[in-house]
Backbone as a chain_set.jsonl record, in Angstrom:
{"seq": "XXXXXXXXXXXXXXXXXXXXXXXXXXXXXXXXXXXXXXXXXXXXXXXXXXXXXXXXXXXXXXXXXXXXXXXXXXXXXXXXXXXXXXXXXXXXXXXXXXXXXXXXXXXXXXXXXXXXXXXXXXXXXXXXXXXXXXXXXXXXXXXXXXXXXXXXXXXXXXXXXXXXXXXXXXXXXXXXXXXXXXXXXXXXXXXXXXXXXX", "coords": {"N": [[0.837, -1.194, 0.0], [0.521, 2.375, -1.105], [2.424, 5.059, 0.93], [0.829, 7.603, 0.666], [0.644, 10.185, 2.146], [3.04, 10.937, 1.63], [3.929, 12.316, -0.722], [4.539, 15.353, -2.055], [3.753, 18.401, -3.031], [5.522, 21.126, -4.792], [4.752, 24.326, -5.642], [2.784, 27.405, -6.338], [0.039, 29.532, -5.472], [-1.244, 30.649, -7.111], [0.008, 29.799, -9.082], [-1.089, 28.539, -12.513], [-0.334, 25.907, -14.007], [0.348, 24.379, -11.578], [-1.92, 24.515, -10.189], [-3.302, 23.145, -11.752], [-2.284, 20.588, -11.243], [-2.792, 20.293, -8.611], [-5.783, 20.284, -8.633], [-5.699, 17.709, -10.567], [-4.707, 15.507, -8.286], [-6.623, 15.846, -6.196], [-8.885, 15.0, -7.598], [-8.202, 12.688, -7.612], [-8.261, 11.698, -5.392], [-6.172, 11.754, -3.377], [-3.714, 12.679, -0.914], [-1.945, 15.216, 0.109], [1.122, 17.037, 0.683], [2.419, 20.967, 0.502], [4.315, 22.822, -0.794], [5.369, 26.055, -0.771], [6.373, 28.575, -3.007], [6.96, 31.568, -3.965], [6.447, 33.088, -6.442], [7.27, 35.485, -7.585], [8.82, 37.156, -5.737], [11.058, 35.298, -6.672], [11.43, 33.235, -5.18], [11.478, 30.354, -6.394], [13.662, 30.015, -7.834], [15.526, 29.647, -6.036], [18.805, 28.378, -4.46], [18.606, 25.604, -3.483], [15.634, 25.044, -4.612], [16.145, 24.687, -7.096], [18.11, 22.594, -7.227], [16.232, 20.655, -6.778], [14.207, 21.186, -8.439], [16.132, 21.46, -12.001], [14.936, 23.841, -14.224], [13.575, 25.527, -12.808], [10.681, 26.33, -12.164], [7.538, 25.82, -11.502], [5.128, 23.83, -11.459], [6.673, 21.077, -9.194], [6.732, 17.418, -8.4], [7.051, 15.684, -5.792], [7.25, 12.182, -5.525], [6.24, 8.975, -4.906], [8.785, 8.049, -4.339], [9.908, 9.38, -6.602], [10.866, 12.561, -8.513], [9.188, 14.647, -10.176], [8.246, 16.787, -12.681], [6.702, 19.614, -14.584], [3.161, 20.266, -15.294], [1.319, 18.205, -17.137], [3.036, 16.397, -17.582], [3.377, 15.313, -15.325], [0.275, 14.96, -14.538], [-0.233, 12.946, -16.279], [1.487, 10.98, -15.092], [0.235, 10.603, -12.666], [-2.112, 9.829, -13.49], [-1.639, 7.073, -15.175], [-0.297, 5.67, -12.863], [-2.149, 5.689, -10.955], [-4.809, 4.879, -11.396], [-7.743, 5.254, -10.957], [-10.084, 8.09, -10.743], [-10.151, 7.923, -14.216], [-8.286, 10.139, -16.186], [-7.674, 10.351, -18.644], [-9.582, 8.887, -20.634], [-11.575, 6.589, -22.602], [-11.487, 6.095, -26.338], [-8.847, 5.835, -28.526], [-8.898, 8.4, -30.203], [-10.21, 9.811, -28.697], [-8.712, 10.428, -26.391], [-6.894, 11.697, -27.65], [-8.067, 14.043, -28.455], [-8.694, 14.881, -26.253], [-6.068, 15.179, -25.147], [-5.331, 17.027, -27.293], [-7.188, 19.606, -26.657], [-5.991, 20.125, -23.72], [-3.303, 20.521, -24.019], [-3.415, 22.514, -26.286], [-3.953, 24.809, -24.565], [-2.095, 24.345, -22.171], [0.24, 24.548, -24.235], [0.076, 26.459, -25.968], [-1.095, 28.928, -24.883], [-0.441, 29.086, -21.807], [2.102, 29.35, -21.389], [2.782, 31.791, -22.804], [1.779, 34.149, -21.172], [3.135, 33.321, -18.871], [5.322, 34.287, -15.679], [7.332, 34.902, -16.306], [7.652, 35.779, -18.913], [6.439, 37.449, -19.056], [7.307, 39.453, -17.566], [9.598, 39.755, -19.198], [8.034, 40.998, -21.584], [7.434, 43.114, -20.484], [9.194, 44.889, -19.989], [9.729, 45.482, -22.116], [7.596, 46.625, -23.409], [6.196, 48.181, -21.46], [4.131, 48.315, -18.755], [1.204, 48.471, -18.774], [0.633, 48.062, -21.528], [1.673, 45.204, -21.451], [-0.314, 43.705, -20.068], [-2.688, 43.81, -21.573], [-1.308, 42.777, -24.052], [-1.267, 40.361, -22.744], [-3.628, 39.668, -22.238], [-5.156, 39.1, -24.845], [-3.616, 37.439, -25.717], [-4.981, 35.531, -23.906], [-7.955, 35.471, -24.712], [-7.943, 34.987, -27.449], [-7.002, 32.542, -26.944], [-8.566, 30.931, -25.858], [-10.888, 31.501, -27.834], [-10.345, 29.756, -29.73], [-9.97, 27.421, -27.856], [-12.529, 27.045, -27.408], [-14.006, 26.153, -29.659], [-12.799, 23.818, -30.023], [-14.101, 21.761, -28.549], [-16.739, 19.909, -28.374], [-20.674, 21.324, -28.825], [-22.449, 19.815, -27.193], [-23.673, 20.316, -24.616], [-22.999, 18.595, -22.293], [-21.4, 17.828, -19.326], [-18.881, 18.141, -18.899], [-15.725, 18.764, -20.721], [-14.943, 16.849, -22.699], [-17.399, 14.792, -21.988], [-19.017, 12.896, -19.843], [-17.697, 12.921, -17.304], [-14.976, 14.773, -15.487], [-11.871, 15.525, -17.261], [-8.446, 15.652, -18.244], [-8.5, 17.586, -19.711], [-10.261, 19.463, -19.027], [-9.181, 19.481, -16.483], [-7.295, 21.274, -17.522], [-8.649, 23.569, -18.694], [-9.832, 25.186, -16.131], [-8.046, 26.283, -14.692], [-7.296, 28.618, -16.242], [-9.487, 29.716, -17.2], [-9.52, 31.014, -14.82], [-7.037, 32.629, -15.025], [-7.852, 34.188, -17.139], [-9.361, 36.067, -16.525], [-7.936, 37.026, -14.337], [-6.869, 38.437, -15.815], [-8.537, 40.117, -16.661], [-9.748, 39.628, -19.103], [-13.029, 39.401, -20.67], [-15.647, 36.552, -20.344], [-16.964, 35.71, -22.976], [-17.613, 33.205, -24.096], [-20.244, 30.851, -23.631], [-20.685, 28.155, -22.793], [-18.241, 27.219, -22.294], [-17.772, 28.607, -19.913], [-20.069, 27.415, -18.62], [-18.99, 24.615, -17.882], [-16.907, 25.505, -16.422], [-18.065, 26.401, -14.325], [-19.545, 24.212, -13.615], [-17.449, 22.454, -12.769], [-16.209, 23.496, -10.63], [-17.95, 22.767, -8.945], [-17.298, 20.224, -7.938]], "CA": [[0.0, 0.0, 0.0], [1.355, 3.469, -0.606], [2.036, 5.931, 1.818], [0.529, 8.985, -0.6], [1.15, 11.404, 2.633], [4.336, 11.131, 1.735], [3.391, 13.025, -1.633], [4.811, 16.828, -1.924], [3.395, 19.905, -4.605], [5.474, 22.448, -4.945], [4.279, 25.311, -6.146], [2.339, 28.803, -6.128], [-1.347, 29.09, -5.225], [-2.014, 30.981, -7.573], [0.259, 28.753, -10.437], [-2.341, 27.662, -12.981], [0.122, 24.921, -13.58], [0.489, 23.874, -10.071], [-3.401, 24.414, -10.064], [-3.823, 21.677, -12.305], [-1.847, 19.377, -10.272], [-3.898, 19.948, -7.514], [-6.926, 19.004, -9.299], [-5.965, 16.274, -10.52], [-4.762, 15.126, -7.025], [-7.83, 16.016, -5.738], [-9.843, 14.468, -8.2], [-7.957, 10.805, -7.68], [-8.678, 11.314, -3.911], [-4.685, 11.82, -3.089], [-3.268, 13.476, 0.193], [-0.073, 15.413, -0.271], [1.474, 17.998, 1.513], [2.268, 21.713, -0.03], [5.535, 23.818, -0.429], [4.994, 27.458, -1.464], [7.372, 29.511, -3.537], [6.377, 32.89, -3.867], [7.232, 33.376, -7.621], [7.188, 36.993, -7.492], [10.135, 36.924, -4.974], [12.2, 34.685, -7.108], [12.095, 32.041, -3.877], [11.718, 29.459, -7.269], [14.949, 30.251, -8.585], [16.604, 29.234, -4.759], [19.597, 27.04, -4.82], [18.112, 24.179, -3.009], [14.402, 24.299, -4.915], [16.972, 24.553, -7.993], [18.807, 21.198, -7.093], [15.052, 19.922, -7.095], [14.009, 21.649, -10.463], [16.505, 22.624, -12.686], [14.217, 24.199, -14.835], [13.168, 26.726, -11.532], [9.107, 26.535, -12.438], [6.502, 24.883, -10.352], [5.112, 22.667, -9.875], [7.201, 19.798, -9.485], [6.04, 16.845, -7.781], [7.681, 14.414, -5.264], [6.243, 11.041, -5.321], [6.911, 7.619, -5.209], [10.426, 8.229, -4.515], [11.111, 10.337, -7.864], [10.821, 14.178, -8.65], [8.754, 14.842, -11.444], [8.331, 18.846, -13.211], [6.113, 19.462, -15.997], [2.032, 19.937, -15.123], [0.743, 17.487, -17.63], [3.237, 15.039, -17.615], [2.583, 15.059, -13.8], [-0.896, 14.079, -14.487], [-0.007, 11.705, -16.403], [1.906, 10.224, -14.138], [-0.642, 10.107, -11.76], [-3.284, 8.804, -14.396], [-1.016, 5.374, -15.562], [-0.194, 5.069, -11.498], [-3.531, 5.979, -10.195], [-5.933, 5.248, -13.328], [-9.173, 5.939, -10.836], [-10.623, 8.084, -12.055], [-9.28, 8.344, -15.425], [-8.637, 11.747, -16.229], [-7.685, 10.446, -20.143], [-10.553, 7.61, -20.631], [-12.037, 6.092, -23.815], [-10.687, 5.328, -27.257], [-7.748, 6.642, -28.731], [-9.281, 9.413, -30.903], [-11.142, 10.502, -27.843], [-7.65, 10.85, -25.759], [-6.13, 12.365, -28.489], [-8.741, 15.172, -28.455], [-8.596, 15.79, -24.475], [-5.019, 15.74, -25.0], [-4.847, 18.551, -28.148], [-7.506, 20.565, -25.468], [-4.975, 20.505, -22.944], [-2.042, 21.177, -25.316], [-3.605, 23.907, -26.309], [-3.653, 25.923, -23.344], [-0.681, 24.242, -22.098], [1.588, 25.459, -24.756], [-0.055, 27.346, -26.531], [-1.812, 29.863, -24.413], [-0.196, 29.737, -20.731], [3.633, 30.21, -21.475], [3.08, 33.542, -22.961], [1.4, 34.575, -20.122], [4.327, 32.971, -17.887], [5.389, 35.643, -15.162], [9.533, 35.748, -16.651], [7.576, 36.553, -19.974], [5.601, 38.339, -18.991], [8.011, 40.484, -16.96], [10.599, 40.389, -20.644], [7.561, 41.665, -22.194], [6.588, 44.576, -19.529], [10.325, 45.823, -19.713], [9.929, 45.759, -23.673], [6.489, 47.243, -24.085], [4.996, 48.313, -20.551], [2.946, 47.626, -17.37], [-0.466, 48.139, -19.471], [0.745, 46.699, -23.047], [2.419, 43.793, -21.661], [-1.217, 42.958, -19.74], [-3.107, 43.911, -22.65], [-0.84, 41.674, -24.84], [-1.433, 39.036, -22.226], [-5.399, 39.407, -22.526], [-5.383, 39.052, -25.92], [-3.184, 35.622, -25.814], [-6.122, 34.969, -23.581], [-9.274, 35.84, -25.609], [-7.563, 34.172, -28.568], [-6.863, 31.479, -27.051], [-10.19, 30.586, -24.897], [-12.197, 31.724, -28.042], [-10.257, 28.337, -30.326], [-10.73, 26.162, -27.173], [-14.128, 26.672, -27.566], [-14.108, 25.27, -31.208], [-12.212, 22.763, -29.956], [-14.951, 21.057, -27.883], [-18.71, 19.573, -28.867], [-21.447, 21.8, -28.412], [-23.542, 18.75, -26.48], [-24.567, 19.809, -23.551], [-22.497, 17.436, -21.701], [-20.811, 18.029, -17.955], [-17.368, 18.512, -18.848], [-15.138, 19.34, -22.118], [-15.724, 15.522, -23.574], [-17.778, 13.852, -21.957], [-19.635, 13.274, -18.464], [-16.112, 12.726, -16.456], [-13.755, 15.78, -15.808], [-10.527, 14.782, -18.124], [-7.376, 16.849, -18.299], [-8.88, 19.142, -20.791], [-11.177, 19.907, -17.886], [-7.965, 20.207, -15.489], [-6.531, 22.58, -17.915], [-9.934, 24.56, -18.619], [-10.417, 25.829, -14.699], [-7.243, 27.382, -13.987], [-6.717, 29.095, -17.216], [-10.498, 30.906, -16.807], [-9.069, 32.4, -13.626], [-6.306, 33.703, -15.446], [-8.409, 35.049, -18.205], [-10.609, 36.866, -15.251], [-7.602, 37.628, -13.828], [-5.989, 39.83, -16.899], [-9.333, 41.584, -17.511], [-11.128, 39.486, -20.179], [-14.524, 39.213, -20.611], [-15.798, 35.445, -20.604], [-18.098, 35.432, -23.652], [-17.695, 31.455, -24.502], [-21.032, 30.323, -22.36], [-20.127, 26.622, -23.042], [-16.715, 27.151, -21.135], [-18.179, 29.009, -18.522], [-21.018, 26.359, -18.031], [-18.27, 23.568, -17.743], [-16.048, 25.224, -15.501], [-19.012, 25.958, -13.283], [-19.753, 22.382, -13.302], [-15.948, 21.717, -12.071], [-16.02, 24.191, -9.293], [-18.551, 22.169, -7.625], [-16.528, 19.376, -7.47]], "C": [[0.879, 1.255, 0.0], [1.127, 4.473, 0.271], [1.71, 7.037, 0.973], [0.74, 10.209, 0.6], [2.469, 11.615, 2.636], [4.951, 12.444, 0.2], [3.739, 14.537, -0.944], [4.681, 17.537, -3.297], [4.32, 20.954, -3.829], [5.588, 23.507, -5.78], [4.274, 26.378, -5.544], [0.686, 28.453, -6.15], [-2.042, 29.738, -6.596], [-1.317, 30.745, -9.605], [-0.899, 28.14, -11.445], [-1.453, 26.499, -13.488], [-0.135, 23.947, -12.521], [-1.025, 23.835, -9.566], [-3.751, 23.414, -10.517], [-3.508, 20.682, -11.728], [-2.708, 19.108, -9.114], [-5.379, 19.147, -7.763], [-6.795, 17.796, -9.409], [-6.18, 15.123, -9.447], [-5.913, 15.088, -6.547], [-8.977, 15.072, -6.346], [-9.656, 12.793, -7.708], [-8.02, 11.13, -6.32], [-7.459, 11.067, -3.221], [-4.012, 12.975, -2.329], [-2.557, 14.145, -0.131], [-0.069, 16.356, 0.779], [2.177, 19.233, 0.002], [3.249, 22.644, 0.475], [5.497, 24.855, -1.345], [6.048, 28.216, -2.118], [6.589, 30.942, -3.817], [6.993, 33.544, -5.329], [8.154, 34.767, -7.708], [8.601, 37.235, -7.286], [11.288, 35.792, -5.527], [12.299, 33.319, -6.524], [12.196, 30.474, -5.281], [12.775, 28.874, -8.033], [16.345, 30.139, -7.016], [17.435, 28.587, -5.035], [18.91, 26.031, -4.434], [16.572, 24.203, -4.039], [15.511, 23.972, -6.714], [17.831, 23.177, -8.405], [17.474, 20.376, -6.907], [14.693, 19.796, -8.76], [15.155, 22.27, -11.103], [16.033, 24.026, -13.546], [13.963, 25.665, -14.105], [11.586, 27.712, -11.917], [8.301, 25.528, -11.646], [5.817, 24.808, -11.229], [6.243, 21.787, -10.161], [6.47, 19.483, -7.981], [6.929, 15.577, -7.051], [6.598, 13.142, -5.039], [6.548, 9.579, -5.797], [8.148, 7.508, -5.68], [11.094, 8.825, -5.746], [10.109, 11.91, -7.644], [10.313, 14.474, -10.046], [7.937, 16.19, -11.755], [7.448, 18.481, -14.74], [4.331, 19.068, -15.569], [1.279, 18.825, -15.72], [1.548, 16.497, -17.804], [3.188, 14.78, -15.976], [1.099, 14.434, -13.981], [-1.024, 13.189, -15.222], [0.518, 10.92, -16.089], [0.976, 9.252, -13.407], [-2.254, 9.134, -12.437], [-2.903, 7.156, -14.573], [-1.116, 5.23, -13.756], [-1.386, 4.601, -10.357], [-4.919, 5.755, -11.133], [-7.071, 5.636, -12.514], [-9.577, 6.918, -10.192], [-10.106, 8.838, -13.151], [-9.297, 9.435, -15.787], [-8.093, 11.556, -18.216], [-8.417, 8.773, -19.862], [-10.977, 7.891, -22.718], [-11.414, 5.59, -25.12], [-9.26, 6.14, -27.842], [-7.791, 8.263, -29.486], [-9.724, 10.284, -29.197], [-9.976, 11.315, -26.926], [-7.159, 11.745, -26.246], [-6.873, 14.308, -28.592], [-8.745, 15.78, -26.884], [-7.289, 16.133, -24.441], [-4.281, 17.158, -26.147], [-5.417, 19.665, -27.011], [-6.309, 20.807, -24.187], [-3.824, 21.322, -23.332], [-2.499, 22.789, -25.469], [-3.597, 25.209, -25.477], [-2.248, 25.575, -22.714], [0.698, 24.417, -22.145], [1.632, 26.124, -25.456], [-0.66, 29.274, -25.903], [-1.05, 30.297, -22.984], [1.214, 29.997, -20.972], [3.583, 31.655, -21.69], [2.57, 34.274, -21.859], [2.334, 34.133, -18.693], [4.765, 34.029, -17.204], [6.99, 35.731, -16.2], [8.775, 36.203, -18.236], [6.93, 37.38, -19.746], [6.954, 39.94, -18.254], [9.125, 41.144, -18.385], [9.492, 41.45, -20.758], [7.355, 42.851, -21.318], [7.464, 45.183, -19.926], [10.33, 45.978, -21.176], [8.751, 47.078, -23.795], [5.895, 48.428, -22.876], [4.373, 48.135, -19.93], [1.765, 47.245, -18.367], [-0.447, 47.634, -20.89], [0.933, 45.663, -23.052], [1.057, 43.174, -20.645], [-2.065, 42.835, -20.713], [-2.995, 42.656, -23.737], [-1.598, 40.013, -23.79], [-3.099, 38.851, -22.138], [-5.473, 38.936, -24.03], [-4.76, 38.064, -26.011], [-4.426, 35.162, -25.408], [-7.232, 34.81, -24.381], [-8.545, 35.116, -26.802], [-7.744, 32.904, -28.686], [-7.985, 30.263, -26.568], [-11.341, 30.497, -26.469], [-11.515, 29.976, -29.155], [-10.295, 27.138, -29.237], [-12.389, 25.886, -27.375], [-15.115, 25.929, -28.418], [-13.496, 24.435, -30.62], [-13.211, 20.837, -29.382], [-16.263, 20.681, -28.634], [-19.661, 20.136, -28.666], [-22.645, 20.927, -27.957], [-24.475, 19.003, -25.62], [-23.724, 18.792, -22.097], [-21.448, 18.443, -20.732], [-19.746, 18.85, -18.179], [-17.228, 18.712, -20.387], [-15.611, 18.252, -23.145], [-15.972, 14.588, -22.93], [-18.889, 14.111, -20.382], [-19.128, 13.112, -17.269], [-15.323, 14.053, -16.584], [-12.432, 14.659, -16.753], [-9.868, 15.887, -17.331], [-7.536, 17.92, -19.34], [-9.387, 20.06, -19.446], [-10.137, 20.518, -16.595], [-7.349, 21.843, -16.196], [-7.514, 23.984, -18.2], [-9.579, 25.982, -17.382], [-9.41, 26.719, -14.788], [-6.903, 28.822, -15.086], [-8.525, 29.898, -17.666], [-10.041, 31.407, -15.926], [-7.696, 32.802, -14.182], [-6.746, 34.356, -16.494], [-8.994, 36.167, -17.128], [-9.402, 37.895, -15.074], [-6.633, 39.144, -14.447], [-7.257, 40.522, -17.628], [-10.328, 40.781, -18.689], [-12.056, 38.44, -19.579], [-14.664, 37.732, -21.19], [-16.457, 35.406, -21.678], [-18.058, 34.083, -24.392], [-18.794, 30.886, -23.199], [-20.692, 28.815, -22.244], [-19.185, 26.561, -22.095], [-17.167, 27.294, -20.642], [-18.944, 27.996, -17.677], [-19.941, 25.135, -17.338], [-17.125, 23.751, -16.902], [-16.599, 25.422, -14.176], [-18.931, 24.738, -12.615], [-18.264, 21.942, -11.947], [-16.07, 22.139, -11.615], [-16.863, 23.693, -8.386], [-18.113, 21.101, -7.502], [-15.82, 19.293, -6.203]], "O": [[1.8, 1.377, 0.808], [-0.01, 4.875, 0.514], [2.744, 7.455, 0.452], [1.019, 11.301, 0.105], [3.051, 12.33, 3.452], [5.967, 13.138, 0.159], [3.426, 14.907, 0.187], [5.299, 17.32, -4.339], [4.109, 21.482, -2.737], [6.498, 23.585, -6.606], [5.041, 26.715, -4.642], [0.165, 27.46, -6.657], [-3.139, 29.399, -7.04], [-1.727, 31.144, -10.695], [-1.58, 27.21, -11.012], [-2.248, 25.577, -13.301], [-0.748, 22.886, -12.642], [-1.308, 23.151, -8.582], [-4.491, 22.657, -9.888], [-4.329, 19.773, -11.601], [-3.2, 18.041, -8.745], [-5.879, 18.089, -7.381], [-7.366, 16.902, -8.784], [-7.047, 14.251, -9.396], [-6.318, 13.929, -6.461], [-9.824, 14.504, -5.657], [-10.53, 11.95, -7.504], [-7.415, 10.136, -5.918], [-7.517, 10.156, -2.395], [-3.754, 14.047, -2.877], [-2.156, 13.677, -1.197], [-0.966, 16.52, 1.606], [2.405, 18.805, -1.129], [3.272, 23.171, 1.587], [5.575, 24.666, -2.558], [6.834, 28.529, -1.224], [5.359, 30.943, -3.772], [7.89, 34.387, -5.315], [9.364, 34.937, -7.853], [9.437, 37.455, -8.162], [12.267, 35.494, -4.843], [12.958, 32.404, -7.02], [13.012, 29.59, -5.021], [12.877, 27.803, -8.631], [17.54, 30.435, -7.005], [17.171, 27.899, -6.021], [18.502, 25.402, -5.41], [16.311, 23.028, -4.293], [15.37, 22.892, -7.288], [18.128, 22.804, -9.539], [17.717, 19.17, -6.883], [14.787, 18.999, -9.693], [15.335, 23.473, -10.914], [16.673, 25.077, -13.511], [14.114, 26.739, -14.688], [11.343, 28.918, -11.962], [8.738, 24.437, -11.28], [5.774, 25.776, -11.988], [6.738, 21.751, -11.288], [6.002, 20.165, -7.07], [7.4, 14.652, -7.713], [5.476, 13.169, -4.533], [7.007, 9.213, -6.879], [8.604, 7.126, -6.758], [12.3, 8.852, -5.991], [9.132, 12.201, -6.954], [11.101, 14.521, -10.99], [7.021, 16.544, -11.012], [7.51, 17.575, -15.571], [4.021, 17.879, -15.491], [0.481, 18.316, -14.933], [0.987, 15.482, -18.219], [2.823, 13.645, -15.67], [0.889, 13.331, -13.476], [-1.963, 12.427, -14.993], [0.276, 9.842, -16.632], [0.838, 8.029, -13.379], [-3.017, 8.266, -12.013], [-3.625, 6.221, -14.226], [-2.111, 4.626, -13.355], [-1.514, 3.754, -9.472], [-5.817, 6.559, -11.382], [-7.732, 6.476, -13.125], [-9.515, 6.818, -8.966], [-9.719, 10.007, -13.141], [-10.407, 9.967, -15.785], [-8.16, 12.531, -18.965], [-7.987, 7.839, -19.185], [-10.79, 8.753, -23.576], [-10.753, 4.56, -24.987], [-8.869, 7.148, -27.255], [-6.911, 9.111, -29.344], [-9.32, 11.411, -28.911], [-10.097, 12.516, -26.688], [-6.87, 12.726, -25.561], [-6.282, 15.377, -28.744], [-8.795, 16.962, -26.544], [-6.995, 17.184, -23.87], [-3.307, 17.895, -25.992], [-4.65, 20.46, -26.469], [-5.928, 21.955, -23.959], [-3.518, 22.474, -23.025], [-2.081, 23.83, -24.963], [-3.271, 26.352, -25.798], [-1.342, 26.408, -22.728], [1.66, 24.468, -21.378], [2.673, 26.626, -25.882], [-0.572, 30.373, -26.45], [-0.915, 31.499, -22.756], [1.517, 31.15, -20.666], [4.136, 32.528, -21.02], [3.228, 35.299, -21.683], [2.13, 34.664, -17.601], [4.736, 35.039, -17.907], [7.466, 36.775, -16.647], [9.422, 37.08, -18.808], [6.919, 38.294, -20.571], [7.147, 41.088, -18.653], [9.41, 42.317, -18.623], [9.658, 42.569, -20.274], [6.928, 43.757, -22.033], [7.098, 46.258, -20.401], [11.156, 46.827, -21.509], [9.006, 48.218, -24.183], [5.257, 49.413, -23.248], [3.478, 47.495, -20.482], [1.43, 46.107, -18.7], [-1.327, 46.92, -21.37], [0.685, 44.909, -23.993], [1.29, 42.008, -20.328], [-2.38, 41.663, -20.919], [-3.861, 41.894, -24.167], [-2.196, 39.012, -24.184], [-3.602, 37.742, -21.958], [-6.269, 37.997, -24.057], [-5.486, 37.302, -26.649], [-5.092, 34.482, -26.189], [-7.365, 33.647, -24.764], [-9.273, 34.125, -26.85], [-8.217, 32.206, -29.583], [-8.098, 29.081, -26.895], [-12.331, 29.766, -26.479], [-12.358, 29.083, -29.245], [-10.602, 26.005, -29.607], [-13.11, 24.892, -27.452], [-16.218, 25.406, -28.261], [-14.336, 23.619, -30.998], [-13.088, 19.637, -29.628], [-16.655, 21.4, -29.553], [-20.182, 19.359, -27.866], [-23.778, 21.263, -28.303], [-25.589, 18.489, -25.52], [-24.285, 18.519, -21.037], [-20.866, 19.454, -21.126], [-19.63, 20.01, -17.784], [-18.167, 18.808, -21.177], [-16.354, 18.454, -24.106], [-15.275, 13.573, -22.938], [-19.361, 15.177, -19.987], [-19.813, 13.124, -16.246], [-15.017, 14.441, -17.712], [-12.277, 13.438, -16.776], [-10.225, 16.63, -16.417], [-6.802, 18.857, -19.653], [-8.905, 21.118, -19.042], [-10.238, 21.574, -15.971], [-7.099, 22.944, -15.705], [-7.181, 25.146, -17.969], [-9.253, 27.154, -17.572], [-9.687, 27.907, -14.952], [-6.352, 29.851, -14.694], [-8.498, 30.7, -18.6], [-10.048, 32.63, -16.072], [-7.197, 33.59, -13.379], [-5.987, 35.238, -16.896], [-8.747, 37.332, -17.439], [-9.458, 39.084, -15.388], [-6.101, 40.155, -13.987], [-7.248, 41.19, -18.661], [-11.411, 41.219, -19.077], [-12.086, 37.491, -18.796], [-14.073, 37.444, -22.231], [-17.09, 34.402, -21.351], [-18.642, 34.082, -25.475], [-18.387, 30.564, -22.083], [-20.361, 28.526, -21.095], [-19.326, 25.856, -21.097], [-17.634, 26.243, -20.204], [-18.714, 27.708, -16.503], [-20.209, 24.793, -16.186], [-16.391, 22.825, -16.558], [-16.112, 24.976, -13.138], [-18.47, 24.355, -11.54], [-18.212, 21.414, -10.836], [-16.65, 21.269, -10.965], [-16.755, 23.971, -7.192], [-18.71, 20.643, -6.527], [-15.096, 18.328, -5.963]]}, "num_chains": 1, "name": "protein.A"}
């Protein structure tokens, strides 16, 4: 049996990365414990979290004796290790589509909004161009998730199970909110509703 309180996130609370991890955790019904970096303050870029991550981005994830960085291959970790409940279920087409939804925000939408780019871009453009710019990654990128999905009706992104589309959805509306744009995809909105009562 594993000890899963042995399980450590660390992150930022307000990481939409490190947000997704939590979900997922949460979703497979998995304890952990929670080490804070304070991006802002650099504390990510410490020597010691540094000899954890080289990389010096949260989340990374201790667990079952290894160290593993990278939000979505973290939940896939925890998906093959933990399959219930599957957060990539059904046939291979079907995966393939929760996993472009993810992707898409993943690497297409939250890097540019990353704080070290975000901070290049401020010192290039501006406090209010370089949020601006970062709304408009948003709204771009929220309005092709929206095509991306089925207009069904249905719980979540595909299907009547949160996936990892659904992980990557939630946190990445509260950073649209949080740079100013306006939700007008009701579909999303309905479906990340849904997930917040989880």
């Amino acid at each position: 049996m594993r000890k899963e309180a042995e399980i450590t996130v660390h992150g930022f609370f307000r990481s939409s990365a490190s947000w997704r991890v939590r979900i997922a955790l949460a979703l497979k019904q998995i304890p952990y414990a929670q080490k804070t970096y304070v991006l802002r303050a650099g504390e990510q870029r410490g020597e010691a979290y540094l000899r954890l991550n080289p990389q010096g981005l949260v989340p990374t994830l201790e667990i079952d004796g290894l160290v593993l960085t990278q939000s979505l291959a973290i939940c896939e970790y925890l998906d093959e290790t933990r399959p219930e409940p599957p957060l990539l279920a059904g046939n291979a087409a079907e995966r393939a589509r929760v996993r472009a939804f993810a992707l898409a925000i993943a690497c297409d939408i939250h890097p540019l909004q990353n704080l070290r780019i975000l901070q290049t871009i401020e010192q290039e453009l501006g406090a209010e161009r370089s949020q601006r710019w970062a709304a408009d990654l948003n709204r771009n990128g929220l309005e092709a998730c929206a095509g991306l999905i089925p207009d069904d009706g249905r719980l979540f992104c595909f299907g009547d199970r949160p996936s990892l589309a659904d992980i990557c959805l939630v946190p990445q509306m509260g950073n649209a909110r949080r740079f100013g744009v306006p939700i007008v995809w009701p579909q999303l909105e309905r479906i990340e509703q849904h997930c917040l009562t989880l």
